[in-house]
Amino acid sequence: MEDQEAPPPPPPPPLPQLPPSLFSPSLLASSSLQPPFIEPQVLPDIDWVSLLSCQYGEGENKAKTLESASVISEEEKGNKDRRKCGRMMKKHSRPRFAFQTRSADDILDDGYRWRKYGQKAVKNSAYPRSYYRCTYPTCNVKKQVQRLSKDTSIVVTTYEGIHNHPCEKLMETLTPLLKQMQFLARF
DNA sequence: CGTATTTGACCTGCGC
DNA sequence: GCGCAGGTCAAATACG
C-alpha cells in the first residue's frame, strides 16, 4: 500500500476551495489559533471542484486508506453501492471533504463540537482512526481523524456531510470582521 | 450526576 | 461462502 501513490495529477486546480462547512475559525483566522499552532494544508492533488460535484475519482478504487494519500477517493468508493437500509446505508451518500493539518494535536479546533463514537486501527497505519460526530442535535455531520504514519506530524481530517447549523466560534470570529467590512463599505 | 470517552462486539461490504 | 477490513453501537468507565 505504501507504493500506491496517487497518479500524477493533471494540472491541479488553481486554488482549491474549501466548502463552506469547512470555514472554521482555526482555518480562517489565525487569531483564534491556540498553541500548538496548526498549519492548514490542502491535499495537493485534490480536485475540489469535482469532489464537490461528486465526480472525483472516476474508475475503480479499492479501499484505499488515508495512508495512501488518496483520501478523497473514498468518496467514490462509498458511492458505489450503499443504498441498502441499515447502519451503513447512508454511509458515503454525502459529500466528504478531507484536508491535512500539521499539528501535534489530533483534534483541531474547527469551531464545532464533536463527540467521539469510535476508534479503529486501520491497516497499514501505525495510528488508529478516530470517528467523531457533531453533537448538535439535528446535525449528522461526521469526521474521521487519522495521523499519517509516513509523517507523524500530519493529521488527516475527513469531514462527511454539511453542518445544518451555524458555528458559534466561527460567528464569534467573523462578527468583528463583518462589522468592519460593513463600516468600510460605507465609503 | 451529567456528559464525554473508551473499547470490544457487532454489522456490512467486498475480494477471493 | 468465507474471511478481512472499515464503520458503528453501546455498555463501561472517566472526568468535570
mmCIF file of C-alpha atoms (C1' of nucleotides) in Angstrom:
data_model
loop_
_atom_site.group_PDB
_atom_site.id
_atom_site.type_symbol
_atom_site.label_atom_id
_atom_site.label_comp_id
_atom_site.label_asym_id
_atom_site.label_seq_id
_atom_site.Cartn_x
_atom_site.Cartn_y
_atom_site.Cartn_z
ATOM 1 C CA MET A 1 0.000 0.000 0.000
ATOM 2 C CA GLU A 2 2.939 2.209 0.573
ATOM 3 C CA ASP A 3 3.769 2.385 -3.080
ATOM 4 C CA GLN A 4 0.248 3.169 -4.104
ATOM 5 C CA GLU A 5 0.870 6.779 -4.768
ATOM 6 C CA ALA A 6 -1.792 8.872 -6.329
ATOM 7 C CA PRO A 7 -1.401 9.025 -10.083
ATOM 8 C CA PRO A 8 0.329 12.122 -11.359
ATOM 9 C CA PRO A 9 -2.409 14.653 -11.111
ATOM 10 C CA PRO A 10 -3.423 16.551 -14.157
ATOM 11 C CA PRO A 11 -2.945 20.254 -13.822
ATOM 12 C CA PRO A 12 -4.099 20.852 -10.310
ATOM 13 C CA PRO A 13 -6.928 23.276 -9.757
ATOM 14 C CA PRO A 14 -5.569 26.771 -9.412
ATOM 15 C CA LEU A 15 -6.758 27.227 -5.900
ATOM 16 C CA PRO A 16 -8.639 24.585 -4.030
ATOM 17 C CA GLN A 17 -11.725 25.980 -2.472
ATOM 18 C CA LEU A 18 -12.802 24.642 0.821
ATOM 19 C CA PRO A 19 -16.504 24.070 1.142
ATOM 20 C CA PRO A 20 -18.396 26.456 3.385
ATOM 21 C CA SER A 21 -18.796 23.822 6.012
ATOM 22 C CA LEU A 22 -15.087 23.836 6.488
ATOM 23 C CA PHE A 23 -14.828 27.513 7.115
ATOM 24 C CA SER A 24 -13.642 27.246 10.599
ATOM 25 C CA PRO A 25 -12.029 29.648 12.963
ATOM 26 C CA SER A 26 -8.913 27.593 13.069
ATOM 27 C CA LEU A 27 -8.542 27.612 9.344
ATOM 28 C CA LEU A 28 -9.710 31.093 8.561
ATOM 29 C CA ALA A 29 -8.493 33.270 11.327
ATOM 30 C CA SER A 30 -5.113 32.686 12.760
ATOM 31 C CA SER A 31 -6.102 34.943 15.614
ATOM 32 C CA SER A 32 -8.187 32.163 17.034
ATOM 33 C CA LEU A 33 -5.454 29.621 16.843
ATOM 34 C CA GLN A 34 -4.320 28.232 20.088
ATOM 35 C CA PRO A 35 -0.941 26.723 20.549
ATOM 36 C CA PRO A 36 0.215 24.416 19.238
ATOM 37 C CA PHE A 37 -0.108 26.308 16.021
ATOM 38 C CA ILE A 38 -1.978 24.492 13.341
ATOM 39 C CA GLU A 39 -0.788 24.828 9.827
ATOM 40 C CA PRO A 40 -3.628 24.088 7.438
ATOM 41 C CA GLN A 41 -2.764 22.235 4.305
ATOM 42 C CA VAL A 42 -4.877 21.170 1.414
ATOM 43 C CA LEU A 43 -4.051 17.923 -0.225
ATOM 44 C CA PRO A 44 -2.238 18.985 -3.357
ATOM 45 C CA ASP A 45 -3.792 16.504 -5.710
ATOM 46 C CA ILE A 46 -7.402 17.000 -4.802
ATOM 47 C CA ASP A 47 -9.783 18.200 -7.435
ATOM 48 C CA TRP A 48 -12.130 20.027 -5.148
ATOM 49 C CA VAL A 49 -14.450 21.064 -7.912
ATOM 50 C CA SER A 50 -15.020 17.533 -8.996
ATOM 51 C CA LEU A 51 -15.169 16.460 -5.448
ATOM 52 C CA LEU A 52 -17.953 18.828 -4.633
ATOM 53 C CA SER A 53 -19.909 17.617 -7.605
ATOM 54 C CA CYS A 54 -19.367 14.026 -6.529
ATOM 55 C CA GLN A 55 -17.352 13.204 -9.620
ATOM 56 C CA TYR A 56 -13.977 12.829 -8.081
ATOM 57 C CA GLY A 57 -12.089 9.618 -8.636
ATOM 58 C CA GLU A 58 -13.817 8.049 -11.579
ATOM 59 C CA GLY A 59 -12.966 4.434 -12.023
ATOM 60 C CA GLU A 60 -12.105 1.645 -9.705
ATOM 61 C CA ASN A 61 -10.850 2.363 -6.274
ATOM 62 C CA LYS A 62 -10.238 -0.394 -3.866
ATOM 63 C CA ALA A 63 -10.414 0.554 -0.257
ATOM 64 C CA LYS A 64 -7.540 2.916 -0.322
ATOM 65 C CA THR A 65 -6.615 4.064 3.071
ATOM 66 C CA LEU A 66 -5.890 7.531 4.220
ATOM 67 C CA GLU A 67 -2.347 6.410 4.297
ATOM 68 C CA SER A 68 -2.231 6.290 0.545
ATOM 69 C CA ALA A 69 -2.901 9.999 0.401
ATOM 70 C CA SER A 70 -5.896 9.286 -1.769
ATOM 71 C CA VAL A 71 -8.194 10.341 0.946
ATOM 72 C CA ILE A 72 -10.875 11.748 -1.225
ATOM 73 C CA SER A 73 -11.130 8.714 -3.386
ATOM 74 C CA GLU A 74 -13.024 7.062 -0.595
ATOM 75 C CA GLU A 75 -15.889 9.257 -1.640
ATOM 76 C CA GLU A 76 -16.187 7.357 -4.839
ATOM 77 C CA LYS A 77 -15.797 4.061 -3.078
ATOM 78 C CA GLY A 78 -18.676 4.861 -0.859
ATOM 79 C CA ASN A 79 -20.877 5.931 -3.690
ATOM 80 C CA LYS A 80 -20.579 2.586 -5.349
ATOM 81 C CA ASP A 81 -23.499 0.838 -3.832
ATOM 82 C CA ARG A 82 -24.512 1.786 -0.357
ATOM 83 C CA ARG A 83 -28.201 2.335 -0.694
ATOM 84 C CA LYS A 84 -29.393 -0.553 1.367
ATOM 85 C CA CYS A 85 -31.010 0.143 4.636
ATOM 86 C CA GLY A 86 -29.234 -0.339 7.875
ATOM 87 C CA ARG A 87 -26.416 1.402 9.601
ATOM 88 C CA MET A 88 -24.196 1.584 6.602
ATOM 89 C CA MET A 89 -26.878 2.807 4.255
ATOM 90 C CA LYS A 90 -26.150 6.466 4.001
ATOM 91 C CA LYS A 91 -22.518 5.857 4.570
ATOM 92 C CA HIS A 92 -20.958 7.891 1.838
ATOM 93 C CA SER A 93 -24.001 9.275 0.171
ATOM 94 C CA ARG A 94 -22.993 12.673 1.450
ATOM 95 C CA PRO A 95 -20.150 14.860 0.355
ATOM 96 C CA ARG A 96 -16.845 14.225 2.019
ATOM 97 C CA PHE A 97 -14.002 16.615 2.328
ATOM 98 C CA ALA A 98 -10.530 15.942 3.546
ATOM 99 C CA PHE A 99 -7.533 18.000 4.321
ATOM 100 C CA GLN A 100 -4.258 17.702 6.125
ATOM 101 C CA THR A 101 -3.066 19.703 9.037
ATOM 102 C CA ARG A 102 0.342 19.747 10.527
ATOM 103 C CA SER A 103 -0.257 19.616 14.206
ATOM 104 C CA ALA A 104 0.853 17.888 17.329
ATOM 105 C CA ASP A 105 -2.773 17.567 18.314
ATOM 106 C CA ASP A 106 -5.013 15.048 16.624
ATOM 107 C CA ILE A 107 -8.009 17.246 17.196
ATOM 108 C CA LEU A 108 -8.050 20.643 15.638
ATOM 109 C CA ASP A 109 -10.491 23.207 16.875
ATOM 110 C CA ASP A 110 -12.770 23.744 13.907
ATOM 111 C CA GLY A 111 -15.375 25.601 15.879
ATOM 112 C CA TYR A 112 -17.870 22.776 16.158
ATOM 113 C CA ARG A 113 -18.434 20.394 18.993
ATOM 114 C CA TRP A 114 -17.648 16.766 18.304
ATOM 115 C CA ARG A 115 -18.379 13.603 20.173
ATOM 116 C CA LYS A 116 -16.117 10.657 19.634
ATOM 117 C CA TYR A 117 -18.038 7.480 18.892
ATOM 118 C CA GLY A 118 -15.363 5.102 17.805
ATOM 119 C CA GLN A 119 -11.761 4.370 17.160
ATOM 120 C CA LYS A 120 -10.393 1.748 14.883
ATOM 121 C CA ALA A 121 -6.983 0.525 13.946
ATOM 122 C CA VAL A 122 -6.566 0.687 10.217
ATOM 123 C CA LYS A 123 -4.433 -1.494 8.070
ATOM 124 C CA ASN A 124 -1.018 -0.235 7.029
ATOM 125 C CA SER A 125 -1.095 2.501 9.559
ATOM 126 C CA ALA A 126 0.549 2.608 12.912
ATOM 127 C CA TYR A 127 -2.061 5.036 14.161
ATOM 128 C CA PRO A 128 -5.743 4.392 14.788
ATOM 129 C CA ARG A 129 -8.505 6.262 13.022
ATOM 130 C CA SER A 130 -10.902 8.136 15.246
ATOM 131 C CA TYR A 131 -14.550 8.712 14.412
ATOM 132 C CA TYR A 132 -16.409 11.820 15.547
ATOM 133 C CA ARG A 133 -19.982 13.022 15.210
ATOM 134 C CA CYS A 134 -21.238 16.570 15.555
ATOM 135 C CA THR A 135 -23.034 16.932 18.862
ATOM 136 C CA TYR A 136 -25.626 19.363 17.528
ATOM 137 C CA PRO A 137 -28.982 17.551 17.833
ATOM 138 C CA THR A 138 -30.121 17.700 14.233
ATOM 139 C CA CYS A 139 -26.694 17.746 12.672
ATOM 140 C CA ASN A 140 -25.458 14.458 11.342
ATOM 141 C CA VAL A 141 -22.018 15.521 10.219
ATOM 142 C CA LYS A 142 -19.195 13.127 10.921
ATOM 143 C CA LYS A 143 -15.492 13.325 10.674
ATOM 144 C CA GLN A 144 -12.589 10.932 10.734
ATOM 145 C CA VAL A 145 -9.213 11.823 12.096
ATOM 146 C CA GLN A 146 -6.066 9.894 11.414
ATOM 147 C CA ARG A 147 -2.402 10.608 11.753
ATOM 148 C CA LEU A 148 -0.152 9.643 8.900
ATOM 149 C CA SER A 149 2.405 7.040 9.779
ATOM 150 C CA LYS A 150 4.626 8.317 6.996
ATOM 151 C CA ASP A 151 4.726 11.734 8.525
ATOM 152 C CA THR A 152 3.508 11.647 12.072
ATOM 153 C CA SER A 153 3.272 15.392 12.216
ATOM 154 C CA ILE A 154 0.431 15.366 9.704
ATOM 155 C CA VAL A 155 -3.153 14.705 10.682
ATOM 156 C CA VAL A 156 -5.708 13.899 8.003
ATOM 157 C CA THR A 157 -9.219 15.010 8.797
ATOM 158 C CA THR A 158 -12.115 13.820 6.676
ATOM 159 C CA TYR A 159 -15.473 15.529 7.005
ATOM 160 C CA GLU A 160 -18.673 13.878 5.873
ATOM 161 C CA GLY A 161 -21.782 15.947 5.420
ATOM 162 C CA ILE A 162 -22.683 19.575 5.806
ATOM 163 C CA HIS A 163 -23.465 21.267 9.068
ATOM 164 C CA ASN A 164 -27.041 22.493 9.210
ATOM 165 C CA HIS A 165 -26.376 24.942 11.979
ATOM 166 C CA PRO A 166 -24.131 27.931 12.491
ATOM 167 C CA CYS A 167 -20.750 27.560 14.004
ATOM 168 C CA GLU A 168 -20.678 29.505 17.216
ATOM 169 C CA LYS A 169 -16.967 30.026 17.303
ATOM 170 C CA LEU A 170 -16.960 30.948 13.660
ATOM 171 C CA MET A 171 -19.568 33.632 14.232
ATOM 172 C CA GLU A 172 -17.559 34.881 17.148
ATOM 173 C CA THR A 173 -14.564 35.193 14.927
ATOM 174 C CA LEU A 174 -16.288 36.677 11.928
ATOM 175 C CA THR A 175 -18.597 39.155 13.599
ATOM 176 C CA PRO A 176 -15.927 41.791 14.219
ATOM 177 C CA LEU A 177 -14.661 41.310 10.687
ATOM 178 C CA LEU A 178 -18.118 41.684 9.229
ATOM 179 C CA LYS A 179 -18.742 44.799 11.229
ATOM 180 C CA GLN A 180 -15.515 46.251 9.997
ATOM 181 C CA MET A 181 -16.362 45.363 6.428
ATOM 182 C CA GLN A 182 -19.764 46.965 6.759
ATOM 183 C CA PHE A 183 -18.152 50.053 8.157
ATOM 184 C CA LEU A 184 -15.652 50.253 5.324
ATOM 185 C CA ALA A 185 -18.335 49.583 2.752
ATOM 186 C CA ARG A 186 -19.987 52.851 3.578
ATOM 187 C CA PHE A 187 -17.138 54.733 1.951
ATOM 188 C "C1'" DC B 1 -24.734 13.477 38.371
ATOM 189 C "C1'" DG B 2 -24.493 14.605 33.603
ATOM 190 C "C1'" DT B 3 -21.576 14.367 29.734
ATOM 191 C "C1'" DA B 4 -17.749 12.673 27.082
ATOM 192 C "C1'" DT B 5 -14.534 8.965 26.031
ATOM 193 C "C1'" DT B 6 -13.011 4.256 25.643
ATOM 194 C "C1'" DT B 7 -13.288 -0.129 23.734
ATOM 195 C "C1'" DG B 8 -14.954 -4.666 22.491
ATOM 196 C "C1'" DA B 9 -18.680 -6.543 19.873
ATOM 197 C "C1'" DC B 10 -21.339 -6.399 16.015
ATOM 198 C "C1'" DC B 11 -22.750 -5.302 11.216
ATOM 199 C "C1'" DT B 12 -21.889 -4.601 6.368
ATOM 200 C "C1'" DG B 13 -19.416 -4.596 2.032
ATOM 201 C "C1'" DC B 14 -16.034 -6.501 -0.771
ATOM 202 C "C1'" DG B 15 -12.477 -9.553 -2.674
ATOM 203 C "C1'" DC B 16 -11.084 -14.143 -3.316
ATOM 204 C "C1'" DG C 1 -19.368 -18.881 1.231
ATOM 205 C "C1'" DC C 2 -15.610 -17.201 3.967
ATOM 206 C "C1'" DG C 3 -12.524 -14.021 5.836
ATOM 207 C "C1'" DC C 4 -10.941 -9.402 6.236
ATOM 208 C "C1'" DA C 5 -11.368 -4.532 6.934
ATOM 209 C "C1'" DG C 6 -13.968 -0.450 7.819
ATOM 210 C "C1'" DG C 7 -17.622 1.706 10.304
ATOM 211 C "C1'" DT C 8 -20.984 1.928 14.169
ATOM 212 C "C1'" DC C 9 -23.168 0.754 18.531
ATOM 213 C "C1'" DA C 10 -23.494 0.702 23.288
ATOM 214 C "C1'" DA C 11 -22.031 -0.580 27.928
ATOM 215 C "C1'" DA C 12 -18.474 0.596 30.955
ATOM 216 C "C1'" DT C 13 -15.557 3.981 32.547
ATOM 217 C "C1'" DA C 14 -13.572 8.583 33.311
ATOM 218 C "C1'" DC C 15 -13.983 13.284 34.183
ATOM 219 C "C1'" DG C 16 -15.804 17.927 35.392
#
